[in-house]
Structure formats: structure tokens, C-alpha cells
mmCIF file of C-alpha atoms in Angstrom:
data_model
loop_
_atom_site.group_PDB
_atom_site.id
_atom_site.type_symbol
_atom_site.label_atom_id
_atom_site.label_comp_id
_atom_site.label_asym_id
_atom_site.label_seq_id
_atom_site.Cartn_x
_atom_site.Cartn_y
_atom_site.Cartn_z
ATOM 1 C CA MET A 82 128.603 86.185 137.946
ATOM 2 C CA VAL A 83 127.191 89.015 139.444
ATOM 3 C CA TYR A 84 128.017 91.307 142.404
ATOM 4 C CA ILE A 85 124.979 94.485 143.305
ATOM 5 C CA ASP A 86 126.000 96.719 146.174
ATOM 6 C CA GLU A 87 122.863 98.551 148.003
ATOM 7 C CA HIS A 88 124.775 100.556 149.883
ATOM 8 C CA ILE A 89 125.451 103.830 147.977
ATOM 9 C CA ASP A 90 125.786 106.442 151.056
ATOM 10 C CA ASP A 91 127.489 103.503 153.867
ATOM 11 C CA PHE A 92 131.702 104.077 152.333
ATOM 12 C CA ASP A 93 133.841 106.851 152.822
ATOM 13 C CA LEU A 94 134.362 107.986 149.784
ATOM 14 C CA GLN A 95 137.445 110.364 150.066
ATOM 15 C CA ALA A 96 139.004 107.391 150.991
ATOM 16 C CA ALA A 97 138.261 105.234 148.666
ATOM 17 C CA LEU A 98 139.154 107.415 145.952
ATOM 18 C CA THR A 99 142.477 106.748 147.308
ATOM 19 C CA GLU A 100 142.334 102.649 147.005
ATOM 20 C CA ILE A 101 140.899 103.168 142.716
ATOM 21 C CA SER A 102 143.266 103.670 139.687
ATOM 22 C CA GLU A 103 144.387 107.574 138.926
ATOM 23 C CA GLN A 104 141.980 107.142 135.726
ATOM 24 C CA ARG A 105 138.517 106.513 137.943
ATOM 25 C CA ARG A 106 138.797 108.629 140.061
ATOM 26 C CA LEU A 107 139.150 111.012 137.500
ATOM 27 C CA GLN A 108 135.966 109.942 136.050
ATOM 28 C CA ALA A 109 134.483 110.195 138.963
ATOM 29 C CA LEU A 110 135.326 114.244 139.825
ATOM 30 C CA ARG A 111 134.743 114.677 136.483
ATOM 31 C CA PHE A 112 130.352 114.244 138.453
ATOM 32 C CA LYS A 113 128.950 117.390 139.672
ATOM 33 C CA PHE A 114 127.073 116.069 142.712
ATOM 34 C CA GLU A 115 128.390 114.159 144.998
ATOM 35 C CA ARG A 116 126.359 110.479 144.079
ATOM 36 C CA GLY A 117 127.523 110.227 140.655
ATOM 37 C CA GLN A 118 131.056 110.137 142.331
ATOM 38 C CA ARG A 119 129.681 107.441 144.363
ATOM 39 C CA THR A 120 128.325 105.767 142.161
ATOM 40 C CA CYS A 121 131.137 105.422 140.036
ATOM 41 C CA VAL A 122 133.624 104.887 142.292
ATOM 42 C CA LEU A 123 131.351 102.320 143.826
ATOM 43 C CA ALA A 124 130.647 99.842 140.758
ATOM 44 C CA TYR A 125 134.858 100.179 140.330
ATOM 45 C CA LEU A 126 135.009 98.699 143.927
ATOM 46 C CA LEU A 127 132.732 96.221 142.832
ATOM 47 C CA LEU A 128 134.805 94.717 139.468
ATOM 48 C CA LYS A 129 137.726 95.050 142.144
ATOM 49 C CA LYS A 130 136.106 92.372 144.146
ATOM 50 C CA ALA A 131 134.892 91.334 141.511
ATOM 51 C CA LEU A 132 138.253 90.282 139.983
ATOM 52 C CA ARG A 133 139.893 89.727 142.696
ATOM 53 C CA GLU A 134 137.283 86.449 143.597
ATOM 54 C CA GLU A 135 136.734 85.142 140.578
ATOM 55 C CA TYR A 136 140.363 85.557 138.525
ATOM 56 C CA GLY A 137 143.396 86.170 141.898
ATOM 57 C CA LEU A 138 143.497 90.153 140.218
ATOM 58 C CA THR A 139 144.365 92.415 143.021
ATOM 59 C CA GLU A 140 145.910 95.476 141.387
ATOM 60 C CA ASN A 141 143.358 97.906 139.919
ATOM 61 C CA PRO A 142 141.952 97.430 136.468
ATOM 62 C CA LEU A 143 142.866 100.302 133.768
ATOM 63 C CA PHE A 144 139.888 100.831 131.064
ATOM 64 C CA GLU A 145 140.610 101.004 127.659
ATOM 65 C CA TYR A 146 137.290 101.804 125.274
ATOM 66 C CA GLY A 147 135.727 99.951 122.327
ATOM 67 C CA PRO A 148 134.651 102.999 119.273
ATOM 68 C CA HIS A 149 131.105 103.022 121.546
ATOM 69 C CA GLY A 150 132.466 103.553 124.506
ATOM 70 C CA LYS A 151 132.228 100.003 126.104
ATOM 71 C CA PRO A 152 135.416 99.312 128.446
ATOM 72 C CA PHE A 153 138.166 96.731 128.293
ATOM 73 C CA ILE A 154 140.341 96.312 131.218
ATOM 74 C CA VAL A 155 144.309 96.293 129.867
ATOM 75 C CA GLY A 156 146.246 93.285 129.253
ATOM 76 C CA HIS A 157 143.385 91.123 130.484
ATOM 77 C CA PRO A 158 141.078 89.845 127.188
ATOM 78 C CA GLU A 159 139.901 87.182 128.452
ATOM 79 C CA ILE A 160 137.743 89.080 131.450
ATOM 80 C CA HIS A 161 134.858 90.761 130.240
ATOM 81 C CA PHE A 162 132.503 93.267 132.424
ATOM 82 C CA SER A 163 129.569 95.364 133.250
ATOM 83 C CA LEU A 164 128.749 98.024 135.292
ATOM 84 C CA SER A 165 125.616 100.102 135.852
ATOM 85 C CA HIS A 166 123.429 102.199 138.538
ATOM 86 C CA CYS A 167 120.653 103.843 140.005
ATOM 87 C CA ARG A 168 119.676 105.542 142.701
ATOM 88 C CA GLU A 169 118.993 102.628 144.360
ATOM 89 C CA ALA A 170 122.014 100.124 143.955
ATOM 90 C CA VAL A 171 124.793 99.694 141.564
ATOM 91 C CA ALA A 172 126.109 96.467 139.058
ATOM 92 C CA CYS A 173 128.622 94.174 138.347
ATOM 93 C CA ALA A 174 128.508 91.301 136.284
ATOM 94 C CA VAL A 175 132.174 89.716 134.851
ATOM 95 C CA SER A 176 132.385 87.111 132.816
ATOM 96 C CA ASP A 177 134.818 84.904 130.456
ATOM 97 C CA ARG A 178 132.329 85.565 127.526
ATOM 98 C CA PRO A 179 130.870 89.375 126.319
ATOM 99 C CA VAL A 180 128.550 90.422 128.864
ATOM 100 C CA GLY A 181 125.840 93.655 129.189
ATOM 101 C CA ILE A 182 124.065 94.055 133.349
ATOM 102 C CA ASP A 183 121.308 97.167 133.633
ATOM 103 C CA VAL A 184 119.788 97.735 137.079
ATOM 104 C CA GLU A 185 117.255 100.768 136.718
ATOM 105 C CA SER A 186 115.054 102.237 139.739
ATOM 106 C CA VAL A 187 111.399 101.222 138.871
ATOM 107 C CA GLN A 188 109.900 104.927 138.415
ATOM 108 C CA ARG A 189 106.488 106.693 136.775
ATOM 109 C CA TYR A 190 105.629 104.243 133.321
ATOM 110 C CA ARG A 191 105.463 107.261 130.585
ATOM 111 C CA GLU A 192 102.560 105.425 127.451
ATOM 112 C CA SER A 193 105.002 108.233 125.361
ATOM 113 C CA LEU A 194 108.028 106.573 126.171
ATOM 114 C CA ALA A 195 107.487 103.719 125.773
ATOM 115 C CA GLN A 196 105.659 104.097 122.560
ATOM 116 C CA TYR A 197 109.182 105.852 121.505
ATOM 117 C CA THR A 198 111.398 102.553 122.209
ATOM 118 C CA MET A 199 109.238 99.771 122.121
ATOM 119 C CA ASN A 200 108.074 98.117 119.658
ATOM 120 C CA GLU A 201 104.440 97.685 119.103
ATOM 121 C CA GLN A 202 104.737 93.538 120.671
ATOM 122 C CA GLU A 203 106.199 94.892 123.731
ATOM 123 C CA GLN A 204 103.798 97.850 124.193
ATOM 124 C CA GLN A 205 101.152 95.147 124.513
ATOM 125 C CA GLN A 206 102.889 93.400 126.769
ATOM 126 C CA ILE A 207 103.210 96.781 128.922
ATOM 127 C CA ALA A 208 100.079 97.458 128.334
ATOM 128 C CA ALA A 209 98.587 93.674 129.824
ATOM 129 C CA ALA A 210 101.035 94.106 132.679
ATOM 130 C CA GLU A 211 99.157 94.088 136.237
ATOM 131 C CA ARG A 212 101.977 96.664 136.528
ATOM 132 C CA PRO A 213 103.032 98.428 133.355
ATOM 133 C CA ASP A 214 105.913 100.660 134.888
ATOM 134 C CA VAL A 215 107.587 97.163 136.321
ATOM 135 C CA ALA A 216 106.665 95.421 132.988
ATOM 136 C CA PHE A 217 108.980 98.481 131.448
ATOM 137 C CA ILE A 218 111.373 98.664 133.603
ATOM 138 C CA ARG A 219 112.013 94.939 132.543
ATOM 139 C CA LEU A 220 112.043 95.432 128.947
ATOM 140 C CA TRP A 221 114.419 98.732 129.096
ATOM 141 C CA THR A 222 116.609 96.709 131.636
ATOM 142 C CA MET A 223 117.397 94.189 128.912
ATOM 143 C CA LYS A 224 117.716 96.185 125.788
ATOM 144 C CA GLU A 225 120.406 97.932 127.994
ATOM 145 C CA ALA A 226 121.869 94.914 128.769
ATOM 146 C CA ARG A 227 122.037 93.367 125.225
ATOM 147 C CA LEU A 228 123.018 96.661 124.357
ATOM 148 C CA LYS A 229 126.003 97.019 126.767
ATOM 149 C CA LEU A 230 126.683 93.161 125.760
ATOM 150 C CA THR A 231 127.526 94.451 122.298
ATOM 151 C CA GLY A 232 128.964 97.454 123.130
ATOM 152 C CA GLU A 233 126.543 99.058 120.887
ATOM 153 C CA GLY A 234 124.880 101.617 123.487
ATOM 154 C CA ILE A 235 121.994 103.367 122.993
ATOM 155 C CA THR A 236 120.988 103.838 119.470
ATOM 156 C CA ASN A 237 118.454 105.668 116.985
ATOM 157 C CA ASP A 238 116.213 101.961 116.989
ATOM 158 C CA LEU A 239 115.083 100.512 120.238
ATOM 159 C CA LYS A 240 112.826 99.209 118.854
ATOM 160 C CA SER A 241 114.365 96.440 117.393
ATOM 161 C CA ALA A 242 117.053 95.879 120.103
ATOM 162 C CA LEU A 243 115.835 92.345 121.376
ATOM 163 C CA SER A 244 115.331 91.500 118.068
ATOM 164 C CA GLY A 245 118.143 88.510 115.949
ATOM 165 C CA GLY A 246 120.908 86.824 117.893
ATOM 166 C CA SER A 247 120.716 84.711 120.193
ATOM 167 C CA TRP A 248 120.876 86.136 123.795
ATOM 168 C CA GLN A 249 120.053 84.727 127.056
ATOM 169 C CA PHE A 250 118.648 87.316 129.924
ATOM 170 C CA THR A 251 118.827 86.712 133.471
ATOM 171 C CA THR A 252 115.969 90.060 135.286
ATOM 172 C CA VAL A 253 115.466 90.168 138.796
ATOM 173 C CA GLU A 254 112.798 91.965 140.312
ATOM 174 C CA ARG A 255 113.755 93.884 143.667
ATOM 175 C CA LEU A 256 110.412 96.097 144.255
ATOM 176 C CA ASP A 257 111.140 95.804 147.847
ATOM 177 C CA ARG A 258 114.216 98.053 146.957
ATOM 178 C CA ASN A 259 112.448 99.819 144.212
ATOM 179 C CA TYR A 260 115.232 98.388 140.771
ATOM 180 C CA ILE A 261 115.618 96.233 139.106
ATOM 181 C CA TYR A 262 118.496 94.543 137.283
ATOM 182 C CA THR A 263 118.838 92.411 134.550
ATOM 183 C CA VAL A 264 122.023 90.555 132.894
ATOM 184 C CA CYS A 265 122.107 89.735 129.136
ATOM 185 C CA LYS A 266 124.843 86.886 127.531
ATOM 186 C CA GLU A 267 125.021 85.268 124.345
ATOM 187 C CA GLN A 268 123.391 81.539 124.035
#
């Protein structure tokens, strides 16, 4: 299940900080700017909502982390989740199978970045697109969602991130709100 919230500035941050775990509160307060604090807290609140609605869990989840930083919920190895945020939205995916989600703002297309992160076929796909900026972000969210699913994190070889394996991608373009998100699951 996917949860999206675009109302990053529409909640009382100080009140929300009292509703989350101390672990997450400390993580949120490490952000220098309020925007980072807000997205960190809102992602956790979305996860709490998802856990309540999908699994009936009401306690604040605590996290342990895998070797590349992928979080797991302490005491609930059967629940898989992924969190992401950008300037326009915060996203949370929960599942009974490994899942990854990435949400990104649509930004100015930079060919040099595409050459560094996309393989030849992907670069051709971007070049042929009516909106290269959208095509690039669509592929980027696919790559990052896949890497979040496996827990690898951003690697040095992003060009092959979509190669191998059998992945199922669902991409949603919210161009009216200037963002795109992709959910990745194993087939």
C-alpha cells in the first residue's frame, strides 16, 4: 500500500515531535533546516498511519538498520516498508514483501548527470522523450526504488541498477504537483 502526503508545511511540527519515537525525533532534529525536519517527521507519521490501517499497530515503530542503512521495524520482520521525500511530497510504501519507493521533484534535465547514471538505452529513451526532464526522473525513481527494495542504497554502478532480477514497477507522474514516484516490488 502506498501513502503520499503533499502537505509538508500544514502540520504543527512541535506537536508532531511529541507523537513520534525518541529515535525518530533525534533523527529529525539532526536536520539543520526545518524542511528536512518536517519531511523526516511526516514520513514517520505516514508510516504510523500505514501500520495502523494495514496491520492494526498503534505503537511507535522502532528501527534497526541493515548494512547499507535500510531500516527494519523492530519486532515485525513480516512488515516491509520504504520511505522517501522531496520538496513537494512525502511517500511511504508498506507490504508483506520487500518494497522500495522513491519520490523526486521534476527538475531541469542535465545531460551530464544522465551520462553518469543511465546506460545507453536509457539515455536514448530520455533523448527521444517529449520531456527529457520527466523521462530522466521516471528512470531515476525506478532505479532508486529498486535499490531501496534490495537495501543496496545508491551504488557506484547506477547504469545497471535496472538490469537483472524480476522487478515490478509502478510509476505515478504528478506533473501538476511537480513530482514523480515509483514503487518497486519483486515479481
